[in-house]
CSV table of C-alpha atoms and ligand atoms in Angstrom, one decimal:
chain,number,residue,atom,x,y,z
A,1,MET,CA,-3.1,-33.4,-4.6
A,2,ALA,CA,-3.8,-30.7,-2.0
A,3,PRO,CA,-1.0,-30.1,0.5
A,4,SER,CA,-1.7,-30.8,4.1
A,5,THR,CA,-0.5,-27.3,5.0
A,6,LEU,CA,1.0,-24.4,3.1
A,7,THR,CA,3.9,-23.8,5.5
A,8,ALA,CA,6.3,-26.2,3.6
A,9,LEU,CA,5.3,-24.8,0.2
A,10,ALA,CA,6.0,-21.3,1.4
A,11,GLU,CA,9.7,-22.2,1.6
A,12,GLU,CA,9.9,-23.3,-2.0
A,13,LYS,CA,11.4,-21.1,-4.8
A,14,THR,CA,8.6,-21.6,-7.3
A,15,LEU,CA,4.9,-22.0,-7.0
A,16,GLN,CA,3.3,-25.4,-7.5
A,17,THR,CA,1.2,-25.4,-10.7
A,18,SER,CA,-2.1,-26.1,-8.8
A,19,PHE,CA,-1.9,-22.5,-7.5
A,20,ILE,CA,-1.2,-20.8,-10.8
A,21,ARG,CA,-4.1,-18.7,-12.1
A,22,ASP,CA,-4.9,-17.8,-15.7
A,23,GLU,CA,-3.5,-14.4,-16.6
A,24,ASP,CA,-6.9,-12.6,-16.5
A,25,GLU,CA,-7.4,-13.7,-12.9
A,26,ARG,CA,-3.9,-12.6,-11.6
A,27,PRO,CA,-3.4,-9.5,-9.4
A,28,LYS,CA,-3.4,-6.2,-11.3
A,29,VAL,CA,-2.4,-3.9,-8.4
A,30,ALA,CA,0.3,-4.4,-5.7
A,31,TYR,CA,-0.7,-5.7,-2.3
A,32,ASN,CA,0.7,-2.5,-0.7
A,33,GLN,CA,-0.4,0.2,-3.2
A,34,PHE,CA,-3.1,1.5,-1.0
A,35,SER,CA,-6.1,3.5,-2.1
A,36,ASP,CA,-8.1,6.0,0.0
A,37,GLU,CA,-11.3,5.4,-2.1
A,38,ILE,CA,-13.0,3.3,0.5
A,39,PRO,CA,-14.5,5.6,3.2
A,40,ILE,CA,-13.4,5.3,6.8
A,41,ILE,CA,-16.4,6.1,9.0
A,42,SER,CA,-16.3,6.9,12.7
A,43,LEU,CA,-19.3,5.4,14.5
A,44,LYS,CA,-18.8,7.8,17.5
A,45,GLY,CA,-22.3,9.1,18.3
A,46,ILE,CA,-24.2,6.6,16.2
A,47,ASP,CA,-26.6,6.1,19.1
A,48,ASP,CA,-27.4,9.8,19.5
A,49,GLU,CA,-30.8,9.8,17.8
A,50,GLY,CA,-31.7,13.5,17.7
A,51,GLY,CA,-30.8,16.9,18.9
A,52,ILE,CA,-28.7,19.5,17.0
A,53,ASN,CA,-25.5,17.7,17.9
A,54,GLY,CA,-26.9,14.2,17.0
A,55,ARG,CA,-24.3,12.5,14.8
A,56,ARG,CA,-26.5,9.6,13.7
A,57,GLY,CA,-27.9,11.2,10.6
A,58,GLU,CA,-24.5,12.1,9.3
A,59,ILE,CA,-23.0,8.7,10.0
A,60,CYS,CA,-26.0,7.0,8.3
A,61,GLU,CA,-25.6,9.1,5.2
A,62,LYS,CA,-22.0,8.1,4.8
A,63,ILE,CA,-22.7,4.4,5.3
A,64,VAL,CA,-25.5,4.5,2.8
A,65,LYS,CA,-23.4,6.3,0.2
A,66,ALA,CA,-20.6,3.7,0.6
A,67,CYS,CA,-23.1,0.8,0.2
A,68,GLU,CA,-24.5,2.3,-3.0
A,69,ASP,CA,-21.1,3.1,-4.4
A,70,TRP,CA,-18.8,0.1,-3.4
A,71,GLY,CA,-20.7,-2.2,-1.0
A,72,VAL,CA,-17.5,-1.6,1.2
A,73,PHE,CA,-16.6,0.8,3.9
A,74,GLN,CA,-14.4,0.8,7.1
A,75,VAL,CA,-15.6,1.6,10.6
A,76,VAL,CA,-13.6,3.0,13.5
A,77,ASP,CA,-14.8,4.0,17.0
A,78,HIS,CA,-17.1,1.0,16.7
A,79,GLY,CA,-17.1,0.1,20.4
A,80,VAL,CA,-15.4,-3.3,20.1
A,81,ASP,CA,-12.7,-3.4,22.8
A,82,ALA,CA,-9.2,-2.9,21.4
A,83,GLN,CA,-7.8,-5.5,23.9
A,84,LEU,CA,-10.3,-8.1,22.7
A,85,ILE,CA,-9.3,-7.5,19.1
A,86,SER,CA,-5.6,-7.8,20.0
A,87,GLN,CA,-6.2,-11.1,21.9
A,88,MET,CA,-8.2,-12.5,19.0
A,89,THR,CA,-5.4,-11.7,16.5
A,90,THR,CA,-2.6,-12.9,18.8
A,91,LEU,CA,-4.3,-16.2,19.4
A,92,ALA,CA,-5.2,-16.7,15.7
A,93,LYS,CA,-1.5,-16.2,14.7
A,94,GLN,CA,-0.5,-18.7,17.4
A,95,PHE,CA,-3.0,-21.2,16.0
A,96,PHE,CA,-1.4,-21.1,12.5
A,97,ALA,CA,2.1,-21.3,14.0
A,98,LEU,CA,1.2,-24.7,15.5
A,99,PRO,CA,2.8,-27.9,14.0
A,100,ALA,CA,0.8,-29.3,11.1
A,101,GLU,CA,-0.4,-32.3,13.0
A,102,GLU,CA,-1.9,-30.1,15.7
A,103,LYS,CA,-3.8,-28.0,13.1
A,104,LEU,CA,-4.9,-31.2,11.3
A,105,ARG,CA,-6.6,-32.5,14.4
A,106,PHE,CA,-9.4,-30.2,13.3
A,107,ASP,CA,-9.1,-31.1,9.6
A,108,MET,CA,-12.5,-30.3,7.9
A,109,SER,CA,-11.5,-31.5,4.5
A,110,GLY,CA,-14.0,-34.4,4.7
A,111,GLY,CA,-16.9,-31.9,4.8
A,112,LYS,CA,-17.0,-31.4,8.6
A,113,LYS,CA,-18.7,-28.2,9.9
A,114,GLY,CA,-15.9,-26.1,11.3
A,115,GLY,CA,-12.1,-26.6,11.8
A,116,PHE,CA,-9.0,-26.2,9.8
A,117,ILE,CA,-8.5,-26.5,6.0
A,118,VAL,CA,-5.9,-25.5,3.4
A,119,SER,CA,-6.4,-23.7,0.2
A,120,SER,CA,-10.0,-23.5,-1.0
A,121,HIS,CA,-13.4,-22.6,0.2
A,122,LEU,CA,-14.8,-24.8,-2.6
A,123,GLN,CA,-14.0,-28.5,-2.7
A,124,GLY,CA,-13.4,-29.4,-6.3
A,125,GLU,CA,-12.0,-26.0,-7.5
A,126,VAL,CA,-9.5,-26.4,-10.3
A,127,VAL,CA,-7.0,-23.7,-9.0
A,128,GLN,CA,-6.2,-23.5,-5.3
A,129,ASP,CA,-6.2,-20.4,-3.1
A,130,TRP,CA,-2.9,-19.6,-1.3
A,131,ARG,CA,-4.4,-19.6,2.2
A,132,GLU,CA,-5.1,-21.7,5.3
A,133,ILE,CA,-8.3,-21.2,7.3
A,134,VAL,CA,-9.8,-22.0,10.6
A,135,THR,CA,-13.5,-21.6,11.0
A,136,TYR,CA,-16.3,-21.7,13.6
A,137,PHE,CA,-20.0,-21.6,13.4
A,138,SER,CA,-20.8,-19.3,16.3
A,139,TYR,CA,-24.5,-18.4,15.9
A,140,PRO,CA,-27.1,-19.6,16.6
A,141,ILE,CA,-25.7,-20.4,19.9
A,142,ARG,CA,-27.8,-23.6,20.3
A,143,ALA,CA,-26.1,-25.1,17.2
A,144,ARG,CA,-22.5,-24.5,18.4
A,145,ASP,CA,-20.4,-27.7,18.2
A,146,TYR,CA,-17.4,-27.0,20.4
A,147,SER,CA,-15.8,-30.3,19.3
A,148,ARG,CA,-15.0,-28.4,16.0
A,149,TRP,CA,-13.4,-25.4,17.8
A,150,PRO,CA,-9.7,-25.8,18.3
A,151,ASP,CA,-8.7,-26.2,22.0
A,152,LYS,CA,-5.3,-24.7,21.3
A,153,PRO,CA,-3.9,-22.1,21.9
A,154,GLU,CA,-5.1,-21.8,25.5
A,155,GLY,CA,-7.9,-19.2,25.9
A,156,TRP,CA,-8.9,-19.3,22.2
A,157,ILE,CA,-12.5,-20.6,22.9
A,158,ASP,CA,-13.2,-18.0,25.5
A,159,VAL,CA,-11.9,-15.1,23.4
A,160,THR,CA,-13.7,-16.3,20.3
A,161,GLN,CA,-17.0,-16.5,22.2
A,162,LYS,CA,-16.6,-12.9,23.4
A,163,TYR,CA,-15.5,-11.7,20.0
A,164,SER,CA,-18.5,-13.3,18.2
A,165,GLU,CA,-20.9,-11.7,20.6
A,166,LYS,CA,-19.5,-8.2,20.2
A,167,LEU,CA,-19.4,-8.6,16.4
A,168,MET,CA,-23.0,-9.8,16.3
A,169,GLU,CA,-24.0,-6.5,18.2
A,170,LEU,CA,-22.0,-4.4,15.8
A,171,ALA,CA,-23.4,-6.1,12.7
A,172,CYS,CA,-27.0,-5.6,14.0
A,173,LYS,CA,-26.3,-1.9,14.6
A,174,LEU,CA,-25.1,-1.5,11.0
A,175,LEU,CA,-28.2,-3.4,9.7
A,176,GLU,CA,-30.4,-1.1,11.6
A,177,VAL,CA,-28.9,1.9,9.7
A,178,LEU,CA,-29.4,0.1,6.4
A,179,SER,CA,-33.0,-0.8,7.3
A,180,GLU,CA,-33.8,2.8,8.1
A,181,ALA,CA,-32.1,4.0,4.9
A,182,MET,CA,-34.5,1.7,3.0
A,183,GLY,CA,-37.4,3.5,4.7
A,184,LEU,CA,-38.2,0.4,6.8
A,185,GLU,CA,-38.4,-0.3,10.6
A,186,LYS,CA,-35.0,-0.6,12.3
A,187,GLU,CA,-35.3,-4.4,12.7
A,188,ALA,CA,-36.4,-5.1,9.1
A,189,LEU,CA,-33.1,-6.6,7.9
A,190,THR,CA,-32.4,-8.7,11.1
A,191,LYS,CA,-36.0,-10.0,10.9
A,192,ALA,CA,-35.5,-11.0,7.3
A,193,CYS,CA,-32.6,-13.1,8.5
A,194,VAL,CA,-35.1,-15.0,10.8
A,195,ASP,CA,-32.5,-16.2,13.3
A,196,MET,CA,-29.2,-14.8,12.3
A,197,ASP,CA,-26.3,-17.2,11.6
A,198,GLN,CA,-22.7,-16.1,12.2
A,199,LYS,CA,-19.6,-17.8,11.0
A,200,VAL,CA,-16.0,-16.7,11.8
A,201,VAL,CA,-13.4,-17.5,9.2
A,202,VAL,CA,-9.7,-16.8,10.1
A,203,ASN,CA,-7.6,-16.5,7.0
A,204,PHE,CA,-3.9,-17.0,7.1
A,205,TYR,CA,-1.9,-16.2,3.9
A,206,PRO,CA,1.7,-17.4,4.2
A,207,LYS,CA,4.5,-15.6,2.3
A,208,CYS,CA,4.3,-16.7,-1.3
A,209,PRO,CA,7.3,-17.4,-3.6
A,210,GLN,CA,5.5,-16.1,-6.8
A,211,PRO,CA,2.7,-13.9,-5.6
A,212,ASP,CA,2.0,-12.4,-9.1
A,213,LEU,CA,0.8,-15.7,-10.4
A,214,THR,CA,-1.7,-16.5,-7.7
A,215,LEU,CA,-4.4,-15.2,-5.3
A,216,GLY,CA,-4.8,-15.7,-1.6
A,217,LEU,CA,-8.6,-15.8,-2.1
A,218,LYS,CA,-10.1,-15.7,-5.5
A,219,ARG,CA,-12.5,-13.0,-6.6
A,220,HIS,CA,-15.9,-13.4,-5.1
A,221,THR,CA,-18.9,-11.7,-3.4
A,222,ASP,CA,-19.8,-12.9,0.1
A,223,PRO,CA,-23.1,-14.8,0.0
A,224,GLY,CA,-24.6,-13.5,3.2
A,225,THR,CA,-26.0,-10.2,4.5
A,226,ILE,CA,-22.9,-8.4,5.8
A,227,THR,CA,-19.3,-9.3,6.6
A,228,LEU,CA,-17.0,-7.6,9.2
A,229,LEU,CA,-13.4,-8.1,8.3
A,230,LEU,CA,-10.5,-7.5,10.6
A,231,GLN,CA,-7.1,-7.3,8.8
A,232,ASP,CA,-3.6,-6.8,9.9
A,233,GLN,CA,-1.3,-4.0,8.6
A,234,VAL,CA,0.2,-5.9,5.6
A,235,GLY,CA,-2.5,-5.3,3.0
A,236,GLY,CA,-4.0,-7.5,0.4
A,237,LEU,CA,-7.7,-7.0,0.3
A,238,GLN,CA,-8.7,-5.7,-3.1
A,239,ALA,CA,-12.1,-4.4,-4.4
A,240,THR,CA,-13.5,-3.6,-7.9
A,241,LYS,CA,-16.6,-1.8,-8.8
A,242,ASP,CA,-16.3,-2.1,-12.6
A,243,ASN,CA,-16.5,-5.8,-12.9
A,244,GLY,CA,-12.8,-6.4,-12.6
A,245,LYS,CA,-11.4,-3.8,-15.0
A,246,THR,CA,-9.8,-1.8,-12.3
A,247,TRP,CA,-8.9,-2.9,-8.7
A,248,ILE,CA,-8.0,-1.0,-5.6
A,249,THR,CA,-6.1,-2.3,-2.5
A,250,VAL,CA,-7.9,-1.3,0.7
A,251,GLN,CA,-5.8,0.7,3.1
A,252,PRO,CA,-5.3,-1.2,6.4
A,253,VAL,CA,-6.4,0.9,9.4
A,254,VAL,CA,-5.4,-0.1,12.9
A,255,GLY,CA,-8.4,-1.4,14.9
A,256,ALA,CA,-10.9,-0.8,12.0
A,257,PHE,CA,-13.3,-3.3,10.6
A,258,VAL,CA,-13.8,-3.5,6.8
A,259,VAL,CA,-17.6,-3.9,6.2
A,260,ASN,CA,-18.6,-5.8,3.0
A,261,LEU,CA,-22.2,-6.1,1.9
A,262,GLY,CA,-23.0,-9.6,0.7
A,263,ASP,CA,-25.4,-11.1,-1.9
A,264,HIS,CA,-28.2,-11.3,0.7
A,265,GLY,CA,-27.9,-7.6,1.6
A,266,HIS,CA,-27.8,-6.8,-2.1
A,267,PHE,CA,-31.0,-8.7,-2.9
A,268,LEU,CA,-33.0,-7.4,0.1
A,269,SER,CA,-32.2,-3.8,-1.0
A,270,ASN,CA,-33.3,-4.7,-4.6
A,271,GLY,CA,-29.8,-4.0,-5.8
A,272,ARG,CA,-29.6,-0.6,-4.3
A,273,PHE,CA,-26.7,-1.7,-2.1
A,274,LYS,CA,-23.8,-3.3,-3.9
A,275,ASN,CA,-22.5,-6.8,-3.0
A,276,ALA,CA,-18.8,-6.1,-2.7
A,277,ASP,CA,-16.8,-7.7,-5.5
A,278,HIS,CA,-13.4,-8.5,-3.8
A,279,GLN,CA,-10.4,-10.8,-3.6
A,280,ALA,CA,-7.2,-11.1,-1.5
A,281,VAL,CA,-3.7,-11.0,-3.0
A,282,VAL,CA,-0.5,-12.3,-1.3
A,283,ASN,CA,3.1,-11.2,-1.3
A,284,SER,CA,6.6,-12.6,-0.8
A,285,ASN,CA,7.7,-10.4,2.1
A,286,SER,CA,5.3,-11.3,4.9
A,287,SER,CA,2.4,-13.6,5.8
A,288,ARG,CA,-1.0,-11.9,6.4
A,289,LEU,CA,-3.9,-12.6,8.7
A,290,SER,CA,-7.5,-11.5,8.3
A,291,ILE,CA,-10.6,-12.5,10.3
A,292,ALA,CA,-13.9,-12.5,8.5
A,293,THR,CA,-17.1,-12.6,10.5
A,294,PHE,CA,-20.0,-13.6,8.1
A,295,GLN,CA,-23.5,-12.6,9.2
A,296,ASN,CA,-25.8,-14.8,7.3
A,297,PRO,CA,-29.6,-15.3,7.3
A,298,ALA,CA,-30.9,-18.7,8.6
A,299,PRO,CA,-30.8,-21.4,5.9
A,300,GLU,CA,-34.6,-21.4,5.7
A,301,ALA,CA,-34.9,-17.6,5.5
A,302,ILE,CA,-36.7,-16.6,2.3
A,303,VAL,CA,-34.7,-14.1,0.2
A,304,TYR,CA,-36.6,-11.5,-1.8
A,305,PRO,CA,-36.3,-7.6,-1.9
A,306,LEU,CA,-37.9,-6.0,1.1
A,307,LYS,CA,-38.7,-2.9,-0.9
A,308,ILE,CA,-39.0,-2.3,-4.6
A,309,ARG,CA,-39.0,1.4,-5.3
A,310,GLU,CA,-41.3,3.1,-7.7
A,311,GLY,CA,-40.2,2.5,-11.3
A,312,GLU,CA,-37.9,-0.3,-10.3
A,313,LYS,CA,-38.1,-4.0,-11.4
A,314,ALA,CA,-37.3,-6.8,-8.9
A,315,VAL,CA,-33.7,-8.0,-9.2
A,316,MET,CA,-35.0,-11.6,-8.4
A,317,ASP,CA,-37.4,-13.6,-10.4
A,318,GLU,CA,-38.9,-15.4,-7.4
A,319,PRO,CA,-38.4,-15.7,-3.6
A,320,VAL,CA,-35.8,-18.4,-2.7
A,321,ALA,CA,-34.6,-19.9,0.6
A,322,PHE,CA,-31.1,-18.7,1.5
A,323,ALA,CA,-29.8,-22.3,1.6
A,324,GLU,CA,-30.9,-22.8,-2.0
A,325,MET,CA,-29.4,-19.5,-3.0
A,326,TYR,CA,-26.1,-20.5,-1.5
A,327,ARG,CA,-26.2,-23.9,-3.2
A,328,ARG,CA,-26.9,-22.3,-6.6
A,329,LYS,CA,-24.0,-19.9,-6.1
A,330,MET,CA,-21.6,-22.7,-5.2
A,331,SER,CA,-22.6,-24.9,-8.2
A,332,LYS,CA,-22.4,-21.9,-10.5
A,333,ASP,CA,-18.8,-21.1,-9.2
A,334,LEU,CA,-17.8,-24.7,-9.7
A,335,GLU,CA,-19.4,-24.9,-13.2
A,336,LEU,CA,-17.6,-21.7,-14.3
A,337,ALA,CA,-14.3,-23.1,-13.1
A,338,ARG,CA,-15.0,-26.4,-14.9
A,339,LEU,CA,-15.9,-24.6,-18.1
A,340,LYS,CA,-12.8,-22.4,-17.9
A,341,LYS,CA,-10.6,-25.5,-17.5
A,342,LEU,CA,-12.3,-27.2,-20.5
A,343,ALA,CA,-11.9,-24.1,-22.7
A,344,LYS,CA,-8.2,-23.9,-21.8
A,345,GLU,CA,-7.7,-27.6,-22.6
A,346,GLN,CA,-9.5,-27.2,-25.9
A,347,GLN,CA,-7.4,-24.1,-26.7
A,348,ILE,CA,-4.2,-26.1,-26.1
A,349,GLN,CA,-5.4,-28.9,-28.3
A,350,ALA,CA,-6.3,-26.5,-31.1
A,351,GLU,CA,-2.9,-24.9,-30.9
A,352,GLU,CA,-1.2,-28.2,-31.0
A,353,ALA,CA,-3.3,-29.3,-34.0
A,354,ALA,CA,-2.6,-26.0,-35.8
A,355,GLU,CA,1.2,-26.4,-35.2
A,356,LYS,CA,1.1,-30.0,-36.5
A,357,ALA,CA,-0.9,-28.9,-39.6
A,358,LYS,CA,1.5,-26.1,-40.3
A,359,SER,CA,4.5,-28.4,-40.2
A,360,GLU,CA,2.7,-30.9,-42.5
A,361,THR,CA,1.9,-28.3,-45.1
A,362,LYS,CA,5.3,-26.6,-45.2
A,363,PRO,CA,6.6,-26.0,-48.7
A,364,ILE,CA,9.3,-28.5,-49.7
A,365,ASP,CA,12.0,-25.8,-49.9
A,366,GLU,CA,11.3,-24.8,-46.3
A,367,ILE,CA,11.5,-28.4,-45.1
A,368,LEU,CA,14.7,-29.0,-47.0
A,369,ALA,CA,16.3,-25.7,-45.9
B,1,ERD,O1,-14.4,-18.5,2.4
B,1,ERD,C1,-15.4,-17.8,2.1
B,1,ERD,C2,-15.2,-16.8,1.0
B,1,ERD,C3,-16.6,-16.3,0.5
B,1,ERD,C4,-17.2,-17.2,-0.6
B,1,ERD,C5,-18.1,-18.1,-0.3
B,1,ERD,C6,-18.6,-18.8,-1.3
B,1,ERD,C7,-18.3,-18.6,-2.7
B,1,ERD,O2,-18.9,-19.3,-3.7
B,1,ERD,C8,-17.4,-17.6,-2.9
B,1,ERD,O3,-17.1,-17.4,-4.2
B,1,ERD,C9,-16.8,-16.9,-1.9
B,1,ERD,O4,-17.5,-16.1,1.4
B,1,ERD,C10,-17.7,-17.0,2.4
B,1,ERD,C11,-18.9,-17.1,3.0
B,1,ERD,C12,-19.1,-18.0,4.0
B,1,ERD,O5,-20.3,-18.0,4.6
B,1,ERD,C13,-18.1,-18.8,4.4
B,1,ERD,C14,-16.9,-18.8,3.7
B,1,ERD,O6,-15.9,-19.7,4.1
B,1,ERD,C15,-16.6,-17.9,2.8
B,2,AKG,O1,-8.5,-11.6,3.6
B,2,AKG,C1,-9.1,-10.8,3.0
B,2,AKG,O2,-8.8,-9.6,2.9
B,2,AKG,C2,-10.5,-11.1,2.4
B,2,AKG,C3,-11.2,-12.3,3.0
B,2,AKG,C4,-12.5,-12.5,2.4
B,2,AKG,O3,-12.9,-11.9,1.5
B,2,AKG,C5,-13.3,-13.6,2.9
B,2,AKG,O4,-12.9,-14.4,3.8
B,2,AKG,O5,-14.4,-13.8,2.4
B,3,FE2,FE1,-15.0,-12.3,1.1
């Protein structure tokens, strides 16, 4: 049974079995062993188009290299007001500190669009994530349902609206750079999104009694175009570029956004830009907060590479609507989790049978000994 909130469990000495991951999925690198491999890129001067002092070209080169290499980079001097960022994180922390019954007024476990939920992004997953989330669907504006936006703490709705608007602007600016890098018009990627969706997911990872056995958020790629992640100074975001053989922990940088390319961005670039393979680990010393702003195409937007370079093969067999792509991803994730559980059960049964057979065929002197 899923707990109503994680707060009570965080006080226990051992982890409930529903959070324990198989050994191959457990963290391989510490939450605070930071790497400097992910580039930190200043966007100062990104709007200076030309001239000898124009910085745009240089910034674009760095962004493109990071997208080809990792699908992850960090941005500073991005123009989002530091006070707005600080209000957003303060209010988010206050939300998670509310009593369980207050948070559960916005419970979305019954499949509601937006609100509060514990543990997993996928209903029906076998192993649970060690996180609580609160989420809003912020774009398109006409589809906003404010009844699903928590009305506490005071000022939350107002700050979130402003934050969403500023992050939409920043995301569009980054997509312009990537469009140009693909040799397309500036608006190519945003146009491919038709009418861009935005969803804000605030992740709260409480302290965890046995963090080596579990994950805050299991390994995944984000389904959409681009994600802007704001994280506190604790650390826990990890990335891999060799299919999980080695992992690095992204260095937290005050006021920076971590930018992840998602599956949609990957497909539109015909695989040139990586979809960041990442996860979040937890720890027993402190809780952690991160705010993910997912920029997704409209559900009906057709996904297919915008440009296939000479000598390349398309990474997709056929065009598919984003909603269908998302549905297939979710069912594949669930199916994989189901198969993994089945394989584990079969392995346990086989081991038990082997043990039984061994005791039945023991030589008589061993049994008598
Ligand atoms: O919560 C997440 C994490 C992530 C994700 C979504 C779907 C998956 O199958 C998966 O393995 C990871 O990206 C998201 C993207 C969204 O649009 C919303 C989310 O809640 C999330
Ligand atoms: O909390 C983090 O560092 C990662 C969050 C994330 O990957 C997500 O919400 O999709
Ligand atoms: Fe993610």
